Tab-separated table of C-alpha atoms in Angstrom:
chain	number	residue	atom	x	y	z
A	1	MET	CA	170.995	502.121	92.074
A	2	ARG	CA	169.892	505.050	89.291
A	3	GLU	CA	172.903	505.336	87.713
A	4	SER	CA	173.226	501.340	87.978
A	5	ALA	CA	170.507	500.805	85.545
A	6	PHE	CA	171.482	503.804	83.334
A	7	SER	CA	174.821	501.965	82.628
A	8	PHE	CA	173.251	498.870	82.087
A	9	CYS	CA	171.140	500.447	79.314
A	10	ALA	CA	173.674	502.072	77.746
A	11	LEU	CA	175.694	499.215	77.665
A	12	VAL	CA	172.827	497.311	76.343
A	13	VAL	CA	172.709	500.002	73.214
A	14	VAL	CA	176.587	499.708	72.169
A	15	CYS	CA	176.419	495.449	71.874
A	16	ALA	CA	172.965	496.130	70.167
A	17	ALA	CA	174.566	498.869	67.788
A	18	ALA	CA	177.938	496.919	67.383
A	19	ILE	CA	175.728	493.439	66.465
A	20	VAL	CA	173.555	495.674	63.897
A	21	SER	CA	177.145	496.831	62.025
A	22	SER	CA	178.143	493.888	61.917
A	23	SER	CA	175.157	492.419	60.266
A	24	CYS	CA	175.032	495.370	57.751
A	25	SER	CA	178.870	494.236	56.944
A	26	LYS	CA	178.298	490.976	56.371
A	27	GLY	CA	174.936	491.372	54.112
A	28	ALA	CA	177.141	494.462	52.246
A	29	ALA	CA	179.657	491.396	51.651
A	30	THR	CA	177.552	488.682	50.816
A	31	THR	CA	176.285	491.494	47.859
A	32	SER	CA	179.297	492.192	46.209
A	33	THR	CA	180.217	488.420	45.302
A	34	PRO	CA	178.095	487.931	42.279
A	35	ALA	CA	179.007	491.509	40.660
A	36	ALA	CA	182.269	490.683	40.809
A	37	GLU	CA	182.265	486.971	39.440
A	38	ALA	CA	180.150	488.729	36.438
A	39	THR	CA	182.895	491.048	36.194
A	40	GLY	CA	185.321	487.955	36.145
A	41	ALA	CA	183.077	486.053	33.779
A	42	ALA	CA	182.795	489.201	30.943
A	43	ALA	CA	186.300	489.675	31.627
A	44	ALA	CA	187.338	486.041	30.564
A	45	ARG	CA	184.651	485.770	27.911
A	46	GLY	CA	186.123	488.829	26.411
A	47	GLY	CA	189.520	487.284	26.861
A	48	ARG	CA	188.153	483.990	24.765
A	49	ALA	CA	186.538	486.370	22.717
A	50	ALA	CA	189.624	487.792	21.059
A	51	GLY	CA	190.678	485.169	19.545
A	52	GLY	CA	194.501	485.756	20.086
A	53	ARG	CA	194.501	489.325	20.353
A	54	ALA	CA	194.276	489.665	24.196
A	55	GLY	CA	197.332	487.444	24.405
A	56	GLY	CA	195.605	483.755	23.646
A	57	GLY	CA	198.272	483.462	20.600
A	58	PRO	CA	197.385	483.529	17.063
A	59	VAL	CA	194.711	481.065	15.974
A	60	PRO	CA	195.617	477.866	13.758
A	61	VAL	CA	194.149	477.797	10.573
A	62	THR	CA	194.608	476.101	6.831
A	63	VAL	CA	194.544	478.632	3.822
A	64	THR	CA	194.167	478.722	0.010
A	65	THR	CA	194.397	480.671	-2.456
A	66	VAL	CA	191.253	482.034	-5.062
A	67	VAL	CA	191.697	480.661	-8.205
A	68	GLN	CA	190.165	481.655	-11.533
A	69	LYS	CA	189.239	479.098	-14.022
A	70	PRO	CA	186.578	478.041	-16.468
A	71	MET	CA	183.496	476.159	-14.791
A	72	ALA	CA	180.705	474.567	-16.037
A	73	VAL	CA	177.183	475.515	-15.520
A	74	ASN	CA	175.428	472.334	-15.147
A	75	VAL	CA	171.913	471.299	-14.093
A	76	ARG	CA	171.230	467.975	-12.497
A	77	ALA	CA	168.751	465.957	-13.055
A	78	VAL	CA	167.175	462.123	-12.454
A	79	GLY	CA	166.496	460.384	-16.206
A	80	ASN	CA	165.645	457.145	-17.344
A	81	VAL	CA	166.880	455.462	-20.069
A	82	GLU	CA	165.042	454.099	-22.881
A	83	PRO	CA	166.018	451.665	-26.027
A	84	ALA	CA	166.787	453.409	-29.212
A	85	SER	CA	163.986	450.756	-30.840
A	86	THR	CA	161.937	448.207	-29.099
A	87	VAL	CA	160.645	445.697	-31.677
A	88	SER	CA	157.549	443.619	-30.728
A	89	ILE	CA	158.047	440.264	-32.792
A	90	ARG	CA	154.584	438.499	-34.123
A	91	ALA	CA	154.177	435.898	-36.736
A	92	GLN	CA	152.200	437.080	-39.708
A	93	VAL	CA	150.871	433.708	-40.650
A	94	THR	CA	149.172	431.226	-38.650
A	95	GLY	CA	150.967	427.653	-38.258
A	96	ALA	CA	152.765	425.110	-35.474
A	97	LEU	CA	156.373	426.882	-34.598
A	98	GLU	CA	159.256	424.474	-35.584
A	99	THR	CA	162.450	425.624	-34.111
A	100	VAL	CA	163.951	428.615	-31.925
A	101	ASN	CA	167.051	429.544	-33.334
A	102	PHE	CA	168.166	431.806	-30.249
A	103	LYS	CA	168.420	431.713	-26.311
A	104	GLU	CA	166.395	433.610	-24.650
A	105	GLY	CA	168.517	437.356	-23.483
A	106	ASP	CA	170.545	436.540	-26.409
A	107	ASP	CA	171.915	439.337	-28.807
A	108	VAL	CA	170.960	439.122	-32.512
A	109	GLU	CA	171.534	441.144	-35.341
A	110	ALA	CA	169.418	442.363	-37.685
A	111	GLY	CA	168.123	439.834	-40.399
A	112	GLN	CA	169.370	437.055	-37.657
A	113	LEU	CA	166.746	433.752	-37.994
A	114	LEU	CA	164.825	433.777	-34.443
A	115	PHE	CA	161.817	431.374	-35.744
A	116	THR	CA	160.621	428.822	-37.926
A	117	LEU	CA	157.024	427.360	-38.284
A	118	ASP	CA	156.133	424.533	-39.934
A	119	PRO	CA	156.359	425.395	-44.219
A	120	ARG	CA	154.690	422.708	-45.580
A	121	PRO	CA	151.168	424.014	-46.004
A	122	PHE	CA	151.809	426.976	-47.464
A	123	GLU	CA	154.793	424.710	-49.950
A	124	LEU	CA	151.221	423.327	-51.022
A	125	ALA	CA	149.836	426.758	-51.632
A	126	VAL	CA	152.736	428.131	-53.716
A	127	ARG	CA	152.663	424.733	-55.441
A	128	GLN	CA	148.838	424.877	-55.779
A	129	ALA	CA	148.735	428.654	-57.375
A	130	GLU	CA	151.511	427.347	-59.861
A	131	VAL	CA	149.437	424.588	-61.465
A	132	THR	CA	146.416	426.976	-61.653
A	133	LEU	CA	148.233	429.227	-63.588
A	134	ALA	CA	149.692	426.077	-65.577
A	135	ARG	CA	145.792	425.155	-66.493
A	136	ASP	CA	145.029	429.048	-67.318
A	137	THR	CA	148.288	429.384	-69.874
A	138	SER	CA	147.288	426.466	-71.830
A	139	GLN	CA	143.297	427.699	-72.117
A	140	TRP	CA	145.043	431.079	-72.861
A	141	LYS	CA	147.113	429.996	-75.671
A	142	ASN	CA	144.310	427.719	-77.157
A	143	ALA	CA	142.034	430.656	-77.301
A	144	ASP	CA	144.871	433.146	-78.746
A	145	ASN	CA	145.203	430.505	-81.745
A	146	GLN	CA	141.068	431.006	-82.168
A	147	LEU	CA	141.231	434.830	-81.988
A	148	THR	CA	144.189	434.490	-84.220
A	149	ARG	CA	142.116	432.174	-86.957
A	150	SER	CA	138.986	434.464	-86.095
A	151	VAL	CA	140.740	437.527	-87.361
A	152	GLU	CA	141.677	435.940	-90.868
A	153	MET	CA	137.914	434.664	-91.338
A	154	LEU	CA	136.489	437.572	-90.268
A	155	ALA	CA	138.632	439.532	-93.149
A	156	GLN	CA	137.335	437.313	-95.727
A	157	GLY	CA	133.662	437.108	-94.492
A	158	LEU	CA	132.925	433.588	-93.068
A	159	VAL	CA	132.529	434.361	-89.719
A	160	ALA	CA	129.998	436.794	-88.030
A	161	PRO	CA	130.744	440.005	-85.982
A	162	ALA	CA	129.378	438.873	-83.109
A	163	THR	CA	131.068	435.335	-83.043
A	164	HIS	CA	134.523	437.058	-83.444
A	165	GLU	CA	133.563	439.383	-80.724
A	166	ALA	CA	133.050	436.460	-78.423
A	167	THR	CA	136.038	434.838	-79.449
A	168	LEU	CA	138.062	437.995	-78.597
A	169	ALA	CA	136.253	438.314	-75.129
A	170	THR	CA	136.908	434.838	-73.927
A	171	ALA	CA	140.869	435.155	-75.180
A	172	ASN	CA	141.232	438.330	-73.172
A	173	ALA	CA	139.601	436.889	-70.038
A	174	LEU	CA	141.898	434.308	-69.565
A	175	LYS	CA	144.810	436.447	-70.494
A	176	GLY	CA	143.877	438.284	-67.371
A	177	ALA	CA	143.135	434.989	-65.221
A	178	LEU	CA	147.154	434.631	-65.948
A	179	ALA	CA	147.815	437.669	-63.876
A	180	THR	CA	145.433	436.575	-61.223
A	181	ASP	CA	147.449	433.221	-61.251
A	182	GLN	CA	150.796	434.818	-61.201
A	183	VAL	CA	149.519	437.119	-57.831
A	184	ASN	CA	148.144	434.330	-56.241
A	185	ILE	CA	151.567	432.569	-56.891
A	186	ASP	CA	153.337	435.598	-55.524
A	187	ASN	CA	151.342	435.916	-52.327
A	188	ALA	CA	151.715	432.132	-51.497
A	189	LYS	CA	155.267	432.496	-51.887
A	190	LEU	CA	155.255	435.253	-49.156
A	191	GLN	CA	153.108	433.517	-47.263
A	192	LEU	CA	155.782	431.000	-47.429
A	193	GLN	CA	158.689	433.844	-46.653
A	194	TYR	CA	156.822	434.512	-43.691
A	195	THR	CA	157.240	430.951	-41.902
A	196	LYS	CA	160.938	432.279	-41.404
A	197	ILE	CA	160.844	435.297	-38.756
A	198	VAL	CA	164.141	437.457	-38.789
A	199	SER	CA	164.997	439.803	-36.275
A	200	PRO	CA	164.346	443.284	-37.996
A	201	VAL	CA	166.821	445.334	-35.916
A	202	SER	CA	170.018	444.696	-33.642
A	203	GLY	CA	169.633	444.631	-29.866
A	204	ARG	CA	168.856	441.668	-27.137
A	205	THR	CA	165.980	439.332	-26.856
A	206	GLY	CA	163.892	439.909	-23.715
A	207	ALA	CA	161.827	436.022	-22.177
A	208	LEU	CA	161.119	433.902	-24.707
A	209	LEU	CA	156.869	433.791	-24.691
A	210	VAL	CA	156.493	430.667	-26.898
A	211	HIS	CA	157.954	427.096	-27.498
A	212	THR	CA	158.443	424.901	-29.979
A	213	GLY	CA	155.221	423.047	-30.896
A	214	SER	CA	153.218	426.163	-29.871
A	215	LEU	CA	150.645	427.321	-32.255
A	216	VAL	CA	150.707	430.745	-33.177
A	217	ARG	CA	148.354	433.183	-35.102
A	218	ASN	CA	148.794	435.947	-37.411
A	219	ASN	CA	146.299	437.798	-34.702
A	220	ASP	CA	147.615	437.137	-31.686
A	221	SER	CA	148.729	440.086	-29.061
A	222	THR	CA	151.134	438.479	-26.957
A	223	PRO	CA	154.384	438.877	-29.123
A	224	LEU	CA	156.737	435.738	-29.302
A	225	VAL	CA	159.597	437.833	-28.087
A	226	VAL	CA	160.627	441.559	-27.560
A	227	ILE	CA	163.811	443.082	-29.148
A	228	ASN	CA	165.523	446.211	-27.346
A	229	GLN	CA	167.888	447.933	-29.321
A	230	VAL	CA	170.188	448.835	-26.159
A	231	SER	CA	173.086	450.152	-28.306
A	232	PRO	CA	172.393	453.346	-28.644
A	233	VAL	CA	170.119	453.928	-25.906
A	234	PHE	CA	168.613	457.635	-24.975
A	235	VAL	CA	168.263	458.831	-21.916
A	236	ALA	CA	164.643	460.837	-21.159
A	237	PHE	CA	164.968	463.640	-18.594
A	238	SER	CA	162.805	467.210	-17.475
A	239	VAL	CA	164.547	470.458	-16.407
A	240	PRO	CA	162.934	473.587	-15.346
A	241	ALA	CA	160.831	475.588	-18.166
A	242	ARG	CA	162.956	478.691	-16.821
A	243	LEU	CA	165.600	477.212	-18.736
A	244	LEU	CA	163.706	476.923	-21.911
A	245	GLU	CA	165.519	479.866	-23.908
A	246	GLN	CA	168.930	479.068	-22.719
A	247	VAL	CA	168.367	474.994	-24.017
A	248	ARG	CA	166.838	476.231	-26.960
A	249	THR	CA	169.688	478.773	-27.879
A	250	THR	CA	172.731	476.310	-26.840
A	251	HIS	CA	170.672	473.115	-28.701
A	252	GLY	CA	170.039	474.945	-31.830
A	253	HIS	CA	173.785	475.683	-32.459
A	254	GLN	CA	176.153	473.388	-31.212
A	255	GLY	CA	174.048	470.795	-28.716
A	256	LEU	CA	174.087	470.207	-25.197
A	257	LYS	CA	176.536	467.609	-23.514
A	258	VAL	CA	175.415	464.834	-20.954
A	259	MET	CA	176.992	463.077	-18.478
A	260	ALA	CA	175.151	460.470	-16.998
A	261	VAL	CA	175.735	458.090	-14.007
A	262	PRO	CA	173.718	454.712	-13.423
A	263	ALA	CA	172.354	455.196	-9.655
A	264	GLY	CA	173.940	454.245	-7.322
A	265	SER	CA	176.995	453.726	-9.262
A	266	THR	CA	180.356	455.342	-8.760
A	267	ALA	CA	182.141	455.034	-11.971
A	268	ALA	CA	182.999	457.332	-14.331
A	269	PRO	CA	180.082	459.245	-16.050
A	270	ILE	CA	179.176	458.937	-19.159
A	271	PRO	CA	179.301	460.998	-22.214
A	272	GLY	CA	175.825	462.024	-24.136
A	273	VAL	CA	174.526	464.633	-26.088
A	274	VAL	CA	170.988	466.039	-25.999
A	275	THR	CA	168.943	465.229	-29.520
A	276	PHE	CA	165.252	465.527	-28.368
A	277	MET	CA	163.408	468.909	-27.128
A	278	ASP	CA	159.740	468.281	-26.851
A	279	ASN	CA	157.538	470.668	-28.850
A	280	ALA	CA	155.641	471.858	-25.297
A	281	VAL	CA	156.218	472.590	-21.667
A	282	ASP	CA	154.521	470.180	-19.177
A	283	VAL	CA	152.361	472.365	-17.519
A	284	THR	CA	151.702	469.928	-14.513
A	285	SER	CA	155.256	470.230	-13.342
A	286	ASP	CA	156.658	473.345	-15.328
A	287	THR	CA	159.417	471.336	-17.107
A	288	ILE	CA	160.751	470.791	-20.209
A	289	ARG	CA	161.305	467.071	-21.674
A	290	LEU	CA	164.602	466.397	-23.136
A	291	LYS	CA	166.273	463.459	-24.408
A	292	ALA	CA	169.845	462.386	-25.056
A	293	SER	CA	171.439	460.064	-26.692
A	294	PHE	CA	174.556	457.615	-25.739
A	295	PRO	CA	176.515	455.040	-27.939
A	296	ASN	CA	176.607	452.745	-24.973
A	297	THR	CA	178.991	449.906	-26.641
A	298	ASP	CA	179.834	448.874	-23.068
A	299	ARG	CA	175.965	448.552	-21.923
A	300	ARG	CA	176.523	450.068	-18.899
A	301	LEU	CA	172.883	452.046	-19.582
A	302	TRP	CA	170.323	449.547	-19.282
A	303	PRO	CA	166.653	450.636	-20.966
A	304	GLY	CA	164.627	451.189	-18.218
A	305	ALA	CA	167.146	452.114	-15.541
A	306	PHE	CA	166.873	455.398	-13.668
A	307	VAL	CA	170.568	457.383	-13.689
A	308	ASP	CA	171.642	461.010	-12.538
A	309	VAL	CA	171.987	463.389	-15.212
A	310	THR	CA	174.113	466.400	-15.722
A	311	LEU	CA	173.058	468.627	-18.485
A	312	ARG	CA	175.826	471.264	-19.064
A	313	LEU	CA	174.558	474.621	-19.983
A	314	SER	CA	177.559	477.172	-20.713
A	315	GLU	CA	180.348	477.439	-19.319
A	316	ASN	CA	181.973	480.589	-17.657
A	317	GLN	CA	185.734	480.803	-18.614
A	318	ALA	CA	186.938	483.193	-15.506
A	319	ALA	CA	184.797	481.761	-12.942
A	320	LEU	CA	186.194	482.897	-8.866
A	321	VAL	CA	186.211	479.466	-6.939
A	322	VAL	CA	186.893	478.261	-3.636
A	323	PRO	CA	186.260	475.074	-1.875
A	324	ASN	CA	183.054	474.703	-0.307
A	325	GLY	CA	184.454	475.221	3.557
A	326	ALA	CA	185.595	478.270	2.849
A	327	VAL	CA	182.613	479.879	2.743
A	328	GLN	CA	180.406	480.610	6.310
A	329	PRO	CA	177.049	481.393	6.962
A	330	SER	CA	175.647	484.305	8.818
A	331	GLN	CA	172.443	486.322	9.341
A	332	GLN	CA	173.522	488.953	6.778
A	333	GLY	CA	174.640	486.278	4.053
A	334	PRO	CA	177.780	484.201	2.900
A	335	PHE	CA	181.147	485.501	4.211
A	336	VAL	CA	184.912	484.637	3.711
A	337	TYR	CA	187.552	484.861	5.986
A	338	VAL	CA	190.109	486.776	4.141
A	339	THR	CA	194.173	486.808	5.063
A	340	LYS	CA	195.777	490.163	5.441
A	341	PRO	CA	199.690	490.874	5.094
A	342	ASP	CA	199.733	491.259	8.653
A	343	GLN	CA	198.552	488.051	9.693
A	344	THR	CA	194.993	488.825	10.456
A	345	VAL	CA	192.035	488.458	9.201
A	346	GLU	CA	188.759	489.970	7.623
A	347	ALA	CA	185.375	488.970	7.423
A	348	ARG	CA	184.068	489.473	3.579
A	349	PRO	CA	180.867	489.019	2.039
A	350	VAL	CA	180.496	487.358	-0.957
A	351	THR	CA	177.481	486.310	-3.520
A	352	VAL	CA	177.383	482.644	-4.343
A	353	ALA	CA	177.136	482.434	-7.862
A	354	TRP	CA	176.554	477.813	-7.851
A	355	ILE	CA	178.391	475.338	-6.367
A	356	GLU	CA	179.647	472.248	-8.380
A	357	GLY	CA	180.543	469.974	-6.378
A	358	ASN	CA	183.607	470.712	-3.335
A	359	GLU	CA	184.097	473.745	-4.953
A	360	THR	CA	181.746	477.135	-4.820
A	361	VAL	CA	181.548	479.631	-7.496
A	362	VAL	CA	181.808	483.290	-6.374
A	363	ALA	CA	180.222	486.104	-8.094
A	364	SER	CA	181.415	489.274	-6.081
A	365	GLY	CA	183.247	489.573	-2.971
A	366	LEU	CA	186.729	488.053	-3.694
A	367	ALA	CA	189.253	488.468	-6.407
A	368	ALA	CA	192.112	486.216	-7.665
A	369	GLY	CA	195.057	485.233	-6.104
A	370	GLU	CA	193.613	486.576	-2.648
A	371	THR	CA	194.048	484.327	0.363
A	372	ILE	CA	191.297	482.949	2.166
A	373	VAL	CA	190.862	480.555	5.126
A	374	VAL	CA	189.202	477.337	4.931
A	375	ASP	CA	189.538	475.958	8.092
A	376	GLY	CA	189.692	477.077	11.868
A	377	GLN	CA	186.840	479.419	11.193
A	378	LEU	CA	185.098	478.763	14.412
A	379	ARG	CA	187.703	480.200	16.785
A	380	LEU	CA	188.391	483.384	14.254
A	381	THR	CA	186.896	486.925	14.713
A	382	PRO	CA	187.636	489.965	12.270
A	383	GLY	CA	191.084	491.216	13.194
A	384	ALA	CA	192.140	487.701	14.833
A	385	ARG	CA	195.847	487.090	14.686
A	386	ILE	CA	196.541	483.927	13.177
A	387	THR	CA	199.300	481.645	12.486
A	388	THR	CA	199.364	478.504	9.112
A	389	GLY	CA	202.379	476.956	10.512
A	390	GLY	CA	202.615	473.055	11.155
A	391	GLY	CA	199.438	470.679	11.701
A	392	ARG	CA	195.878	471.056	10.355
A	393	GLY	CA	197.269	474.632	10.169
A	394	GLY	CA	199.606	474.637	7.447
A	395	GLN	CA	199.300	476.232	3.571
A	396	GLY	CA	196.071	474.746	2.624
A	397	GLN	CA	196.343	473.513	-1.721
A	398	ALA	CA	194.524	475.880	-3.999
A	399	PRO	CA	191.233	473.593	-6.158
A	400	GLN	CA	192.682	471.942	-9.135
A	401	ARG	CA	191.865	472.999	-12.126
A	402	GLY	CA	188.777	471.918	-13.600
A	403	GLN	CA	187.974	470.019	-16.720
């Protein structure tokens, strides 16, 4: 009986050990699976990161060549078009408006007749002044004859000196009246001339503010019409005060070139030249105000309109130029992938001088003639092998030579 019980206990212990051993084996196998998967994932990531070095094949890219060419140093601003001159036409005499000799919005020339006032009151004033002159002339002639006789009689002692002096004074007074009458005639003729209002400048008329039959006065605050001289025109704009010395140096010797484009226009820029620099810096914005003159013969620049202005400060005759897409950002600064003779790439840090349109001027880090990558950088790492054949991976074109 004891032997049977002992045999049963031994069997139970053996079975329990087997169960525990099996459970531990399963647990060990379950624990080792994530490590294997992590190792495989890391290996897969390493293979992809190799960018073609470990067997993924060369990376197709587009390349171009670093070129050396003249590049302008430009400053961009927003400007406002101003007419070369603005003239508010007002009447210089009071009268009824008789004729309007243009249509609002017409182009007029200097000296062209614009308005005519009723001339009749002024013609009468001229005639009255002429009649007064004729009367005073007759009186002066009579006084002058009396003065001649008085001189003769005074020499003979036939007239008292006091009487002679009175005659002389009368003659001189009438002679002065003749000069006054002539001034009155000239003034009356001038007032008559003011009834014909002509344009003092060539330009374009605005809205007509009076009409035929209106009574206009010489002290009216509202003008009859406003004329803007639109050819040439000025464009006023401001640049940072830190550029003042460079602007003064260039402006004093040869003038600064300016290109203007009406806002929203895709047409070719309009060339002009800086003709004015303000005599003080605006302390509120730390800018200096400039004006550029434009011939504006085609009337593309309209007074009051906003335009995009490009001011050319200087020109670098030997700038290193690459497409904008070649320069890549990083935490250490911009860099460019440069190709090597063995068809691998090198990540080279560069210093960007400025960006002009679709081109970037590089101050340092590259040399003229080097081949760089302009497309396909996302799959590249330093040392990756590349191919430039076929599709988008073909040889890129060098930037075109600037103006």
